[in-house]
mmCIF file of N, CA and C in Angstrom:
data_model
loop_
_atom_site.group_PDB
_atom_site.id
_atom_site.type_symbol
_atom_site.label_atom_id
_atom_site.label_comp_id
_atom_site.label_asym_id
_atom_site.label_seq_id
_atom_site.Cartn_x
_atom_site.Cartn_y
_atom_site.Cartn_z
ATOM 1 N N UNK A 1 90.151 68.769 96.232
ATOM 2 C CA UNK A 1 89.741 69.828 97.146
ATOM 3 C C UNK A 1 89.268 71.013 96.302
ATOM 4 N N UNK A 2 88.128 71.554 96.629
ATOM 5 C CA UNK A 2 87.637 72.713 95.893
ATOM 6 C C UNK A 2 88.492 73.920 96.219
ATOM 7 N N UNK A 3 88.446 74.905 95.325
ATOM 8 C CA UNK A 3 89.280 76.095 95.516
ATOM 9 C C UNK A 3 88.911 76.851 96.793
ATOM 10 N N UNK A 4 87.627 76.904 97.113
ATOM 11 C CA UNK A 4 87.210 77.631 98.322
ATOM 12 C C UNK A 4 87.700 76.910 99.577
ATOM 13 N N UNK A 5 87.685 75.574 99.539
ATOM 14 C CA UNK A 5 88.183 74.805 100.668
ATOM 15 C C UNK A 5 89.699 74.967 100.799
ATOM 16 N N UNK A 6 90.385 74.975 99.661
ATOM 17 C CA UNK A 6 91.837 75.189 99.676
ATOM 18 C C UNK A 6 92.160 76.567 100.244
ATOM 19 N N UNK A 7 91.388 77.582 99.839
ATOM 20 C CA UNK A 7 91.609 78.941 100.336
ATOM 21 C C UNK A 7 91.379 79.004 101.843
ATOM 22 N N UNK A 8 90.291 78.418 102.311
ATOM 23 C CA UNK A 8 90.004 78.433 103.748
ATOM 24 C C UNK A 8 91.072 77.683 104.540
ATOM 25 N N UNK A 9 91.555 76.569 104.005
ATOM 26 C CA UNK A 9 92.613 75.808 104.668
ATOM 27 C C UNK A 9 93.887 76.641 104.752
ATOM 28 N N UNK A 10 94.234 77.299 103.639
ATOM 29 C CA UNK A 10 95.434 78.147 103.620
ATOM 30 C C UNK A 10 95.308 79.279 104.634
ATOM 31 N N UNK A 11 94.182 79.987 104.607
ATOM 32 C CA UNK A 11 94.003 81.134 105.499
ATOM 33 C C UNK A 11 93.960 80.711 106.966
ATOM 34 N N UNK A 12 93.365 79.559 107.254
ATOM 35 C CA UNK A 12 93.350 79.053 108.639
ATOM 36 C C UNK A 12 94.771 78.733 109.090
ATOM 37 N N UNK A 13 95.548 78.107 108.212
ATOM 38 C CA UNK A 13 96.942 77.801 108.529
ATOM 39 C C UNK A 13 97.756 79.068 108.739
ATOM 40 N N UNK A 14 97.503 80.056 107.897
ATOM 41 C CA UNK A 14 98.198 81.337 108.001
ATOM 42 C C UNK A 14 97.915 81.984 109.359
ATOM 43 N N UNK A 15 96.656 81.970 109.762
ATOM 44 C CA UNK A 15 96.289 82.564 111.055
ATOM 45 C C UNK A 15 96.914 81.800 112.217
ATOM 46 N N UNK A 16 97.020 80.485 112.070
ATOM 47 C CA UNK A 16 97.591 79.670 113.150
ATOM 48 C C UNK A 16 99.111 79.826 113.226
ATOM 49 N N UNK A 17 99.781 79.897 112.084
ATOM 50 C CA UNK A 17 101.246 79.921 112.048
ATOM 51 C C UNK A 17 101.808 81.329 112.231
ATOM 52 N N UNK A 18 101.328 82.281 111.419
ATOM 53 C CA UNK A 18 101.859 83.646 111.501
ATOM 54 C C UNK A 18 100.836 84.632 110.927
ATOM 55 N N UNK A 19 99.930 85.103 111.759
ATOM 56 C CA UNK A 19 98.876 86.020 111.283
ATOM 57 C C UNK A 19 99.397 87.362 110.762
ATOM 58 N N UNK A 20 100.667 87.680 111.034
ATOM 59 C CA UNK A 20 101.232 88.935 110.537
ATOM 60 C C UNK A 20 101.355 88.938 109.013
ATOM 61 N N UNK A 21 101.380 87.759 108.398
ATOM 62 C CA UNK A 21 101.533 87.673 106.946
ATOM 63 C C UNK A 21 100.424 88.453 106.255
ATOM 64 N N UNK A 22 99.190 88.255 106.690
ATOM 65 C CA UNK A 22 98.072 88.931 106.036
ATOM 66 C C UNK A 22 98.167 90.441 106.212
ATOM 67 N N UNK A 23 98.579 90.910 107.386
ATOM 68 C CA UNK A 23 98.724 92.359 107.617
ATOM 69 C C UNK A 23 99.772 92.950 106.670
ATOM 70 N N UNK A 24 100.907 92.270 106.530
ATOM 71 C CA UNK A 24 101.952 92.743 105.621
ATOM 72 C C UNK A 24 101.465 92.703 104.173
ATOM 73 N N UNK A 25 100.734 91.655 103.817
ATOM 74 C CA UNK A 25 100.189 91.541 102.463
ATOM 75 C C UNK A 25 99.255 92.723 102.168
ATOM 76 N N UNK A 26 98.384 93.027 103.116
ATOM 77 C CA UNK A 26 97.444 94.145 102.948
ATOM 78 C C UNK A 26 98.191 95.464 102.777
ATOM 79 N N UNK A 27 99.256 95.667 103.566
ATOM 80 C CA UNK A 27 100.040 96.901 103.455
ATOM 81 C C UNK A 27 100.718 96.993 102.083
ATOM 82 N N UNK A 28 101.221 95.871 101.599
ATOM 83 C CA UNK A 28 101.851 95.864 100.273
ATOM 84 C C UNK A 28 100.830 96.187 99.193
ATOM 85 N N UNK A 29 99.641 95.618 99.311
ATOM 86 C CA UNK A 29 98.604 95.885 98.318
ATOM 87 C C UNK A 29 98.161 97.347 98.365
ATOM 88 N N UNK A 30 98.091 97.936 99.555
ATOM 89 C CA UNK A 30 97.700 99.338 99.699
ATOM 90 C C UNK A 30 98.719 100.267 99.046
ATOM 91 N N UNK A 31 99.989 99.909 99.112
ATOM 92 C CA UNK A 31 101.039 100.778 98.579
ATOM 93 C C UNK A 31 101.423 100.428 97.139
ATOM 94 N N UNK A 32 100.766 99.439 96.571
ATOM 95 C CA UNK A 32 101.146 98.918 95.253
ATOM 96 C C UNK A 32 101.144 99.968 94.145
ATOM 97 N N UNK A 33 100.243 100.904 94.211
ATOM 98 C CA UNK A 33 100.129 101.903 93.149
ATOM 99 C C UNK A 33 100.453 103.306 93.642
ATOM 100 N N UNK A 34 101.284 103.388 94.678
ATOM 101 C CA UNK A 34 101.731 104.688 95.157
ATOM 102 C C UNK A 34 102.524 105.395 94.048
ATOM 103 N N UNK A 35 102.505 106.694 94.087
ATOM 104 C CA UNK A 35 103.340 107.475 93.174
ATOM 105 C C UNK A 35 104.792 107.348 93.615
ATOM 106 N N UNK A 36 105.699 107.780 92.768
ATOM 107 C CA UNK A 36 107.122 107.751 93.132
ATOM 108 C C UNK A 36 107.373 108.547 94.410
ATOM 109 N N UNK A 37 106.711 109.685 94.535
ATOM 110 C CA UNK A 37 106.890 110.526 95.719
ATOM 111 C C UNK A 37 106.386 109.811 96.978
ATOM 112 N N UNK A 38 105.228 109.159 96.874
ATOM 113 C CA UNK A 38 104.687 108.435 98.024
ATOM 114 C C UNK A 38 105.587 107.255 98.408
ATOM 115 N N UNK A 39 106.129 106.565 97.402
ATOM 116 C CA UNK A 39 107.044 105.452 97.674
ATOM 117 C C UNK A 39 108.323 105.947 98.340
ATOM 118 N N UNK A 40 108.847 107.083 97.867
ATOM 119 C CA UNK A 40 110.042 107.667 98.482
ATOM 120 C C UNK A 40 109.779 107.995 99.950
ATOM 121 N N UNK A 41 108.619 108.582 100.232
ATOM 122 C CA UNK A 41 108.281 108.939 101.608
ATOM 123 C C UNK A 41 108.149 107.695 102.485
ATOM 124 N N UNK A 42 107.523 106.641 101.958
ATOM 125 C CA UNK A 42 107.371 105.388 102.691
ATOM 126 C C UNK A 42 108.737 104.763 102.960
ATOM 127 N N UNK A 43 109.588 104.718 101.937
ATOM 128 C CA UNK A 43 110.928 104.155 102.108
ATOM 129 C C UNK A 43 111.728 104.944 103.138
ATOM 130 N N UNK A 44 111.634 106.248 103.077
ATOM 131 C CA UNK A 44 112.384 107.087 104.007
ATOM 132 C C UNK A 44 111.904 106.876 105.448
ATOM 133 N N UNK A 45 110.591 106.791 105.628
ATOM 134 C CA UNK A 45 110.031 106.543 106.959
ATOM 135 C C UNK A 45 110.537 105.206 107.517
ATOM 136 N N UNK A 46 110.501 104.169 106.668
ATOM 137 C CA UNK A 46 110.954 102.845 107.107
ATOM 138 C C UNK A 46 112.464 102.814 107.337
ATOM 139 N N UNK A 47 113.220 103.501 106.501
ATOM 140 C CA UNK A 47 114.677 103.572 106.667
ATOM 141 C C UNK A 47 115.022 104.226 108.002
ATOM 142 N N UNK A 48 114.381 105.339 108.304
ATOM 143 C CA UNK A 48 114.656 106.041 109.560
ATOM 144 C C UNK A 48 114.313 105.168 110.762
ATOM 145 N N UNK A 49 113.198 104.457 110.692
ATOM 146 C CA UNK A 49 112.794 103.579 111.798
ATOM 147 C C UNK A 49 113.828 102.452 111.983
ATOM 148 N N UNK A 50 114.271 101.853 110.872
ATOM 149 C CA UNK A 50 115.266 100.787 110.927
ATOM 150 C C UNK A 50 116.599 101.290 111.483
ATOM 151 N N UNK A 51 117.065 102.419 110.972
ATOM 152 C CA UNK A 51 118.355 102.954 111.427
ATOM 153 C C UNK A 51 118.301 103.409 112.877
ATOM 154 N N UNK A 52 117.182 103.960 113.282
ATOM 155 C CA UNK A 52 117.010 104.361 114.682
ATOM 156 C C UNK A 52 117.126 103.127 115.584
ATOM 157 N N UNK A 53 116.441 102.044 115.199
ATOM 158 C CA UNK A 53 116.505 100.796 115.973
ATOM 159 C C UNK A 53 117.941 100.260 115.997
ATOM 160 N N UNK A 54 118.576 100.215 114.826
ATOM 161 C CA UNK A 54 119.939 99.686 114.730
ATOM 162 C C UNK A 54 120.895 100.490 115.601
ATOM 163 N N UNK A 55 120.775 101.790 115.541
ATOM 164 C CA UNK A 55 121.672 102.659 116.320
ATOM 165 C C UNK A 55 121.427 102.496 117.819
ATOM 166 N N UNK A 56 120.193 102.269 118.183
ATOM 167 C CA UNK A 56 119.841 102.132 119.593
ATOM 168 C C UNK A 56 120.246 100.774 120.168
ATOM 169 N N UNK A 57 120.113 99.696 119.379
ATOM 170 C CA UNK A 57 120.279 98.357 119.943
ATOM 171 C C UNK A 57 121.466 97.547 119.411
ATOM 172 N N UNK A 58 122.203 98.026 118.414
ATOM 173 C CA UNK A 58 123.314 97.260 117.853
ATOM 174 C C UNK A 58 124.633 98.010 118.042
ATOM 175 N N UNK A 59 125.560 97.441 118.809
ATOM 176 C CA UNK A 59 126.864 98.099 119.002
ATOM 177 C C UNK A 59 127.581 98.369 117.673
ATOM 178 N N UNK A 60 127.492 97.427 116.748
ATOM 179 C CA UNK A 60 128.137 97.602 115.438
ATOM 180 C C UNK A 60 127.579 98.832 114.723
ATOM 181 N N UNK A 61 126.258 98.928 114.627
ATOM 182 C CA UNK A 61 125.667 100.063 113.920
ATOM 183 C C UNK A 61 125.781 101.360 114.702
ATOM 184 N N UNK A 62 125.893 101.259 116.005
ATOM 185 C CA UNK A 62 126.142 102.459 116.804
ATOM 186 C C UNK A 62 127.474 103.072 116.370
ATOM 187 N N UNK A 63 128.473 102.195 116.139
ATOM 188 C CA UNK A 63 129.785 102.666 115.670
ATOM 189 C C UNK A 63 129.727 103.120 114.216
ATOM 190 N N UNK A 64 129.098 102.328 113.353
ATOM 191 C CA UNK A 64 129.041 102.638 111.917
ATOM 192 C C UNK A 64 128.300 103.941 111.663
ATOM 193 N N UNK A 65 127.196 104.136 112.373
ATOM 194 C CA UNK A 65 126.390 105.340 112.154
ATOM 195 C C UNK A 65 126.941 106.550 112.897
ATOM 196 N N UNK A 66 127.769 106.274 113.909
ATOM 197 C CA UNK A 66 128.448 107.347 114.627
ATOM 198 C C UNK A 66 127.539 108.508 114.980
ATOM 199 N N UNK A 67 127.916 109.672 114.487
ATOM 200 C CA UNK A 67 127.164 110.892 114.789
ATOM 201 C C UNK A 67 126.071 111.182 113.755
ATOM 202 N N UNK A 68 125.782 110.206 112.895
ATOM 203 C CA UNK A 68 124.751 110.398 111.869
ATOM 204 C C UNK A 68 123.423 110.745 112.525
ATOM 205 N N UNK A 69 122.828 111.812 112.073
ATOM 206 C CA UNK A 69 121.518 112.208 112.578
ATOM 207 C C UNK A 69 120.462 111.482 111.744
ATOM 208 N N UNK A 70 119.987 110.369 112.269
ATOM 209 C CA UNK A 70 119.037 109.515 111.557
ATOM 210 C C UNK A 70 117.765 110.283 111.198
ATOM 211 N N UNK A 71 117.328 111.142 112.081
ATOM 212 C CA UNK A 71 116.078 111.881 111.847
ATOM 213 C C UNK A 71 116.154 112.782 110.618
ATOM 214 N N UNK A 72 117.345 113.272 110.295
ATOM 215 C CA UNK A 72 117.498 114.184 109.163
ATOM 216 C C UNK A 72 118.010 113.504 107.894
ATOM 217 N N UNK A 73 118.116 112.178 107.916
ATOM 218 C CA UNK A 73 118.610 111.451 106.740
ATOM 219 C C UNK A 73 117.636 111.559 105.574
ATOM 220 N N UNK A 74 118.206 111.513 104.389
ATOM 221 C CA UNK A 74 117.423 111.472 103.157
ATOM 222 C C UNK A 74 117.779 110.163 102.446
ATOM 223 N N UNK A 75 116.962 109.735 101.484
ATOM 224 C CA UNK A 75 117.238 108.484 100.775
ATOM 225 C C UNK A 75 118.609 108.505 100.108
ATOM 226 N N UNK A 76 119.021 109.654 99.609
ATOM 227 C CA UNK A 76 120.324 109.755 98.931
ATOM 228 C C UNK A 76 121.475 109.483 99.895
ATOM 229 N N UNK A 77 121.239 109.635 101.196
ATOM 230 C CA UNK A 77 122.281 109.435 102.203
ATOM 231 C C UNK A 77 122.565 107.961 102.487
ATOM 232 N N UNK A 78 121.726 107.079 101.992
ATOM 233 C CA UNK A 78 121.896 105.652 102.287
ATOM 234 C C UNK A 78 123.243 105.135 101.773
ATOM 235 N N UNK A 79 123.780 105.772 100.734
ATOM 236 C CA UNK A 79 125.064 105.332 100.182
ATOM 237 C C UNK A 79 126.219 105.569 101.154
ATOM 238 N N UNK A 80 125.991 106.329 102.214
ATOM 239 C CA UNK A 80 127.051 106.566 103.200
ATOM 240 C C UNK A 80 127.166 105.419 104.203
ATOM 241 N N UNK A 81 126.172 104.521 104.203
ATOM 242 C CA UNK A 81 126.187 103.389 105.126
ATOM 243 C C UNK A 81 126.895 102.227 104.424
ATOM 244 N N UNK A 82 127.934 101.656 105.043
ATOM 245 C CA UNK A 82 128.658 100.553 104.401
ATOM 246 C C UNK A 82 127.750 99.350 104.140
ATOM 247 N N UNK A 83 128.002 98.660 103.027
ATOM 248 C CA UNK A 83 127.250 97.453 102.713
ATOM 249 C C UNK A 83 127.531 96.383 103.757
ATOM 250 N N UNK A 84 126.528 95.604 104.062
ATOM 251 C CA UNK A 84 126.671 94.508 105.005
ATOM 252 C C UNK A 84 126.956 93.233 104.220
ATOM 253 N N UNK A 85 128.066 92.600 104.485
ATOM 254 C CA UNK A 85 128.467 91.387 103.775
ATOM 255 C C UNK A 85 128.445 90.189 104.719
ATOM 256 N N UNK A 86 128.531 88.988 104.135
ATOM 257 C CA UNK A 86 128.617 87.783 104.968
ATOM 258 C C UNK A 86 129.856 87.852 105.858
ATOM 259 N N UNK A 87 130.943 88.344 105.294
ATOM 260 C CA UNK A 87 132.187 88.442 106.067
ATOM 261 C C UNK A 87 131.998 89.349 107.280
ATOM 262 N N UNK A 88 131.322 90.484 107.079
ATOM 263 C CA UNK A 88 131.063 91.400 108.196
ATOM 264 C C UNK A 88 130.179 90.724 109.231
ATOM 265 N N UNK A 89 129.145 90.009 108.755
ATOM 266 C CA UNK A 89 128.262 89.310 109.684
ATOM 267 C C UNK A 89 129.033 88.288 110.515
ATOM 268 N N UNK A 90 129.962 87.606 109.875
ATOM 269 C CA UNK A 90 130.762 86.607 110.603
ATOM 270 C C UNK A 90 131.747 87.285 111.558
ATOM 271 N N UNK A 91 132.426 88.327 111.075
ATOM 272 C CA UNK A 91 133.450 88.995 111.886
ATOM 273 C C UNK A 91 132.855 89.800 113.039
ATOM 274 N N UNK A 92 131.722 90.413 112.793
ATOM 275 C CA UNK A 92 131.119 91.315 113.782
ATOM 276 C C UNK A 92 129.883 90.709 114.452
ATOM 277 N N UNK A 93 129.615 89.428 114.151
ATOM 278 C CA UNK A 93 128.423 88.712 114.612
ATOM 279 C C UNK A 93 127.751 89.219 115.863
ATOM 280 N N UNK A 94 128.428 89.077 116.980
ATOM 281 C CA UNK A 94 127.814 89.447 118.259
ATOM 282 C C UNK A 94 127.564 90.946 118.377
ATOM 283 N N UNK A 95 128.349 91.760 117.698
ATOM 284 C CA UNK A 95 128.179 93.212 117.780
ATOM 285 C C UNK A 95 127.023 93.709 116.908
ATOM 286 N N UNK A 96 126.661 92.918 115.887
ATOM 287 C CA UNK A 96 125.588 93.339 114.981
ATOM 288 C C UNK A 96 124.224 93.069 115.591
ATOM 289 N N UNK A 97 124.087 91.901 116.216
ATOM 290 C CA UNK A 97 122.781 91.528 116.763
ATOM 291 C C UNK A 97 122.351 92.479 117.861
ATOM 292 N N UNK A 98 121.064 92.690 117.936
ATOM 293 C CA UNK A 98 120.501 93.610 118.914
ATOM 294 C C UNK A 98 120.787 93.161 120.336
ATOM 295 N N UNK A 99 121.118 94.134 121.158
ATOM 296 C CA UNK A 99 121.303 93.856 122.579
ATOM 297 C C UNK A 99 120.133 94.487 123.329
ATOM 298 N N UNK A 100 119.737 93.880 124.395
ATOM 299 C CA UNK A 100 118.639 94.404 125.217
ATOM 300 C C UNK A 100 117.347 94.604 124.427
ATOM 301 N N UNK A 101 117.162 93.820 123.402
ATOM 302 C CA UNK A 101 115.911 93.877 122.644
ATOM 303 C C UNK A 101 115.501 92.450 122.386
ATOM 304 N N UNK A 102 114.320 92.095 122.807
ATOM 305 C CA UNK A 102 113.884 90.707 122.690
ATOM 306 C C UNK A 102 112.912 90.547 121.522
ATOM 307 N N UNK A 103 113.337 89.768 120.537
ATOM 308 C CA UNK A 103 112.446 89.429 119.440
ATOM 309 C C UNK A 103 111.668 88.187 119.859
ATOM 310 N N UNK A 104 110.406 88.148 119.513
ATOM 311 C CA UNK A 104 109.637 86.957 119.851
ATOM 312 C C UNK A 104 109.810 85.893 118.776
ATOM 313 N N UNK A 105 109.966 84.688 119.215
ATOM 314 C CA UNK A 105 110.020 83.521 118.350
ATOM 315 C C UNK A 105 110.922 83.692 117.125
ATOM 316 N N UNK A 106 112.204 83.633 117.343
ATOM 317 C CA UNK A 106 113.150 83.721 116.238
ATOM 318 C C UNK A 106 113.115 82.435 115.417
ATOM 319 N N UNK A 107 113.277 82.585 114.117
ATOM 320 C CA UNK A 107 113.237 81.461 113.192
ATOM 321 C C UNK A 107 114.632 81.308 112.597
ATOM 322 N N UNK A 108 115.183 80.110 112.712
ATOM 323 C CA UNK A 108 116.508 79.854 112.156
ATOM 324 C C UNK A 108 116.405 79.781 110.640
ATOM 325 N N UNK A 109 117.310 80.470 109.953
ATOM 326 C CA UNK A 109 117.355 80.475 108.494
ATOM 327 C C UNK A 109 118.775 80.179 108.052
ATOM 328 N N UNK A 110 118.882 79.679 106.853
ATOM 329 C CA UNK A 110 120.206 79.344 106.333
ATOM 330 C C UNK A 110 120.205 79.597 104.832
ATOM 331 N N UNK A 111 121.273 80.249 104.354
ATOM 332 C CA UNK A 111 121.400 80.452 102.908
ATOM 333 C C UNK A 111 121.751 79.113 102.271
ATOM 334 N N UNK A 112 121.569 79.011 100.983
ATOM 335 C CA UNK A 112 121.768 77.736 100.285
ATOM 336 C C UNK A 112 123.227 77.324 100.204
ATOM 337 N N UNK A 113 124.116 78.273 100.295
ATOM 338 C CA UNK A 113 125.532 77.951 100.177
ATOM 339 C C UNK A 113 125.977 77.817 98.733
ATOM 340 N N UNK A 114 125.187 78.369 97.819
ATOM 341 C CA UNK A 114 125.509 78.245 96.394
ATOM 342 C C UNK A 114 126.839 78.915 96.044
ATOM 343 N N UNK A 115 127.288 79.834 96.873
ATOM 344 C CA UNK A 115 128.591 80.477 96.642
ATOM 345 C C UNK A 115 129.711 79.671 97.282
ATOM 346 N N UNK A 116 129.326 78.544 97.899
ATOM 347 C CA UNK A 116 130.305 77.730 98.605
ATOM 348 C C UNK A 116 130.445 78.144 100.052
ATOM 349 N N UNK A 117 129.584 79.056 100.494
ATOM 350 C CA UNK A 117 129.696 79.620 101.826
ATOM 351 C C UNK A 117 128.305 79.811 102.423
ATOM 352 N N UNK A 118 127.731 78.737 102.976
ATOM 353 C CA UNK A 118 126.402 78.833 103.587
ATOM 354 C C UNK A 118 126.473 79.723 104.829
ATOM 355 N N UNK A 119 125.356 80.347 105.144
ATOM 356 C CA UNK A 119 125.324 81.248 106.287
ATOM 357 C C UNK A 119 124.048 81.010 107.079
ATOM 358 N N UNK A 120 124.166 80.889 108.393
ATOM 359 C CA UNK A 120 123.022 80.699 109.281
ATOM 360 C C UNK A 120 122.723 82.026 109.972
ATOM 361 N N UNK A 121 121.457 82.401 109.992
ATOM 362 C CA UNK A 121 121.038 83.633 110.652
ATOM 363 C C UNK A 121 119.636 83.433 111.210
ATOM 364 N N UNK A 122 119.180 84.386 111.991
ATOM 365 C CA UNK A 122 117.859 84.292 112.608
ATOM 366 C C UNK A 122 117.019 85.492 112.197
ATOM 367 N N UNK A 123 115.749 85.235 112.007
ATOM 368 C CA UNK A 123 114.812 86.314 111.674
ATOM 369 C C UNK A 123 113.597 86.192 112.580
ATOM 370 N N UNK A 124 112.937 87.314 112.814
ATOM 371 C CA UNK A 124 111.771 87.256 113.677
ATOM 372 C C UNK A 124 110.501 87.051 112.845
ATOM 373 N N UNK A 125 109.381 86.874 113.540
ATOM 374 C CA UNK A 125 108.130 86.556 112.844
ATOM 375 C C UNK A 125 107.669 87.680 111.924
ATOM 376 N N UNK A 126 107.934 88.918 112.277
ATOM 377 C CA UNK A 126 107.523 90.027 111.421
ATOM 378 C C UNK A 126 108.324 90.031 110.121
ATOM 379 N N UNK A 127 109.638 89.802 110.211
ATOM 380 C CA UNK A 127 110.478 89.736 109.008
ATOM 381 C C UNK A 127 110.008 88.591 108.128
ATOM 382 N N UNK A 128 109.767 87.435 108.735
ATOM 383 C CA UNK A 128 109.299 86.274 107.997
ATOM 384 C C UNK A 128 107.956 86.570 107.325
ATOM 385 N N UNK A 129 107.068 87.238 108.047
ATOM 386 C CA UNK A 129 105.753 87.578 107.500
ATOM 387 C C UNK A 129 105.880 88.539 106.318
ATOM 388 N N UNK A 130 106.753 89.533 106.434
ATOM 389 C CA UNK A 130 106.945 90.490 105.336
ATOM 390 C C UNK A 130 107.496 89.785 104.101
ATOM 391 N N UNK A 131 108.414 88.858 104.300
ATOM 392 C CA UNK A 131 108.996 88.102 103.189
ATOM 393 C C UNK A 131 107.927 87.252 102.491
ATOM 394 N N UNK A 132 107.157 86.529 103.273
ATOM 395 C CA UNK A 132 106.102 85.679 102.703
ATOM 396 C C UNK A 132 105.005 86.510 102.046
ATOM 397 N N UNK A 133 104.689 87.666 102.620
ATOM 398 C CA UNK A 133 103.677 88.549 102.029
ATOM 399 C C UNK A 133 104.153 89.096 100.688
ATOM 400 N N UNK A 134 105.441 89.399 100.575
ATOM 401 C CA UNK A 134 105.987 89.895 99.309
ATOM 402 C C UNK A 134 105.894 88.816 98.225
ATOM 403 N N UNK A 135 106.151 87.576 98.595
ATOM 404 C CA UNK A 135 106.014 86.478 97.637
ATOM 405 C C UNK A 135 104.551 86.338 97.217
ATOM 406 N N UNK A 136 103.650 86.409 98.184
ATOM 407 C CA UNK A 136 102.219 86.298 97.910
ATOM 408 C C UNK A 136 101.777 87.416 96.965
ATOM 409 N N UNK A 137 102.223 88.640 97.234
ATOM 410 C CA UNK A 137 101.835 89.759 96.366
ATOM 411 C C UNK A 137 102.358 89.555 94.955
ATOM 412 N N UNK A 138 103.586 89.096 94.819
ATOM 413 C CA UNK A 138 104.147 88.843 93.494
ATOM 414 C C UNK A 138 103.343 87.812 92.733
ATOM 415 N N UNK A 139 102.943 86.758 93.418
ATOM 416 C CA UNK A 139 102.106 85.736 92.780
ATOM 417 C C UNK A 139 100.749 86.331 92.414
ATOM 418 N N UNK A 140 100.192 87.097 93.330
ATOM 419 C CA UNK A 140 98.879 87.712 93.149
ATOM 420 C C UNK A 140 98.842 88.628 91.933
ATOM 421 N N UNK A 141 99.933 89.305 91.670
ATOM 422 C CA UNK A 141 99.992 90.208 90.525
ATOM 423 C C UNK A 141 99.876 89.448 89.197
ATOM 424 N N UNK A 142 100.109 88.152 89.245
ATOM 425 C CA UNK A 142 100.004 87.321 88.045
ATOM 426 C C UNK A 142 98.797 86.392 88.104
ATOM 427 N N UNK A 143 97.867 86.698 89.000
ATOM 428 C CA UNK A 143 96.626 85.934 89.080
ATOM 429 C C UNK A 143 96.771 84.579 89.751
ATOM 430 N N UNK A 144 97.863 84.366 90.482
ATOM 431 C CA UNK A 144 98.092 83.095 91.169
ATOM 432 C C UNK A 144 97.965 83.340 92.671
ATOM 433 N N UNK A 145 97.284 82.440 93.346
ATOM 434 C CA UNK A 145 97.135 82.533 94.788
ATOM 435 C C UNK A 145 97.887 81.376 95.446
ATOM 436 N N UNK A 146 98.349 81.567 96.689
ATOM 437 C CA UNK A 146 99.107 80.507 97.354
ATOM 438 C C UNK A 146 98.304 79.223 97.542
ATOM 439 N N UNK A 147 97.000 79.319 97.569
ATOM 440 C CA UNK A 147 96.160 78.130 97.751
ATOM 441 C C UNK A 147 95.791 77.462 96.424
ATOM 442 N N UNK A 148 96.193 78.056 95.300
ATOM 443 C CA UNK A 148 95.926 77.447 93.999
ATOM 444 C C UNK A 148 96.726 76.165 93.842
ATOM 445 N N UNK A 149 96.162 75.217 93.162
ATOM 446 C CA UNK A 149 96.857 73.952 92.884
ATOM 447 C C UNK A 149 98.037 74.239 91.962
ATOM 448 N N UNK A 150 99.172 73.674 92.287
ATOM 449 C CA UNK A 150 100.352 73.864 91.422
ATOM 450 C C UNK A 150 101.214 72.631 91.426
#
């Protein structure tokens, strides 16, 4: 298969399976050479959006974040949020997952169990797309494309 045909096949498959991958890839490439200040601002914006969602839709995070004013948080404040562990996910399972929020097309995922403790969880198409786009960008930085023969 020629490289152009391989690329077209890959991109057609990407559009059919999860077109969000390319959007996330483009966003990663746009921010690739941001300054430290720009990266801090981007991280803070995304952190606030995530914490706002968690506080609004997750009983567990509603309790954990308590009276935390998400809008006024700074990156240095992230250390005040307890780490999320497998044990917490198992113990607080139903309280962690979003309530009254419908994710489209959840994808079942499972850790390898290399620690002797496999874990099953679900991710949505946007999370999956961001993960795959990050892998693509990492390969791209070394001159390798997902459609390249390997």
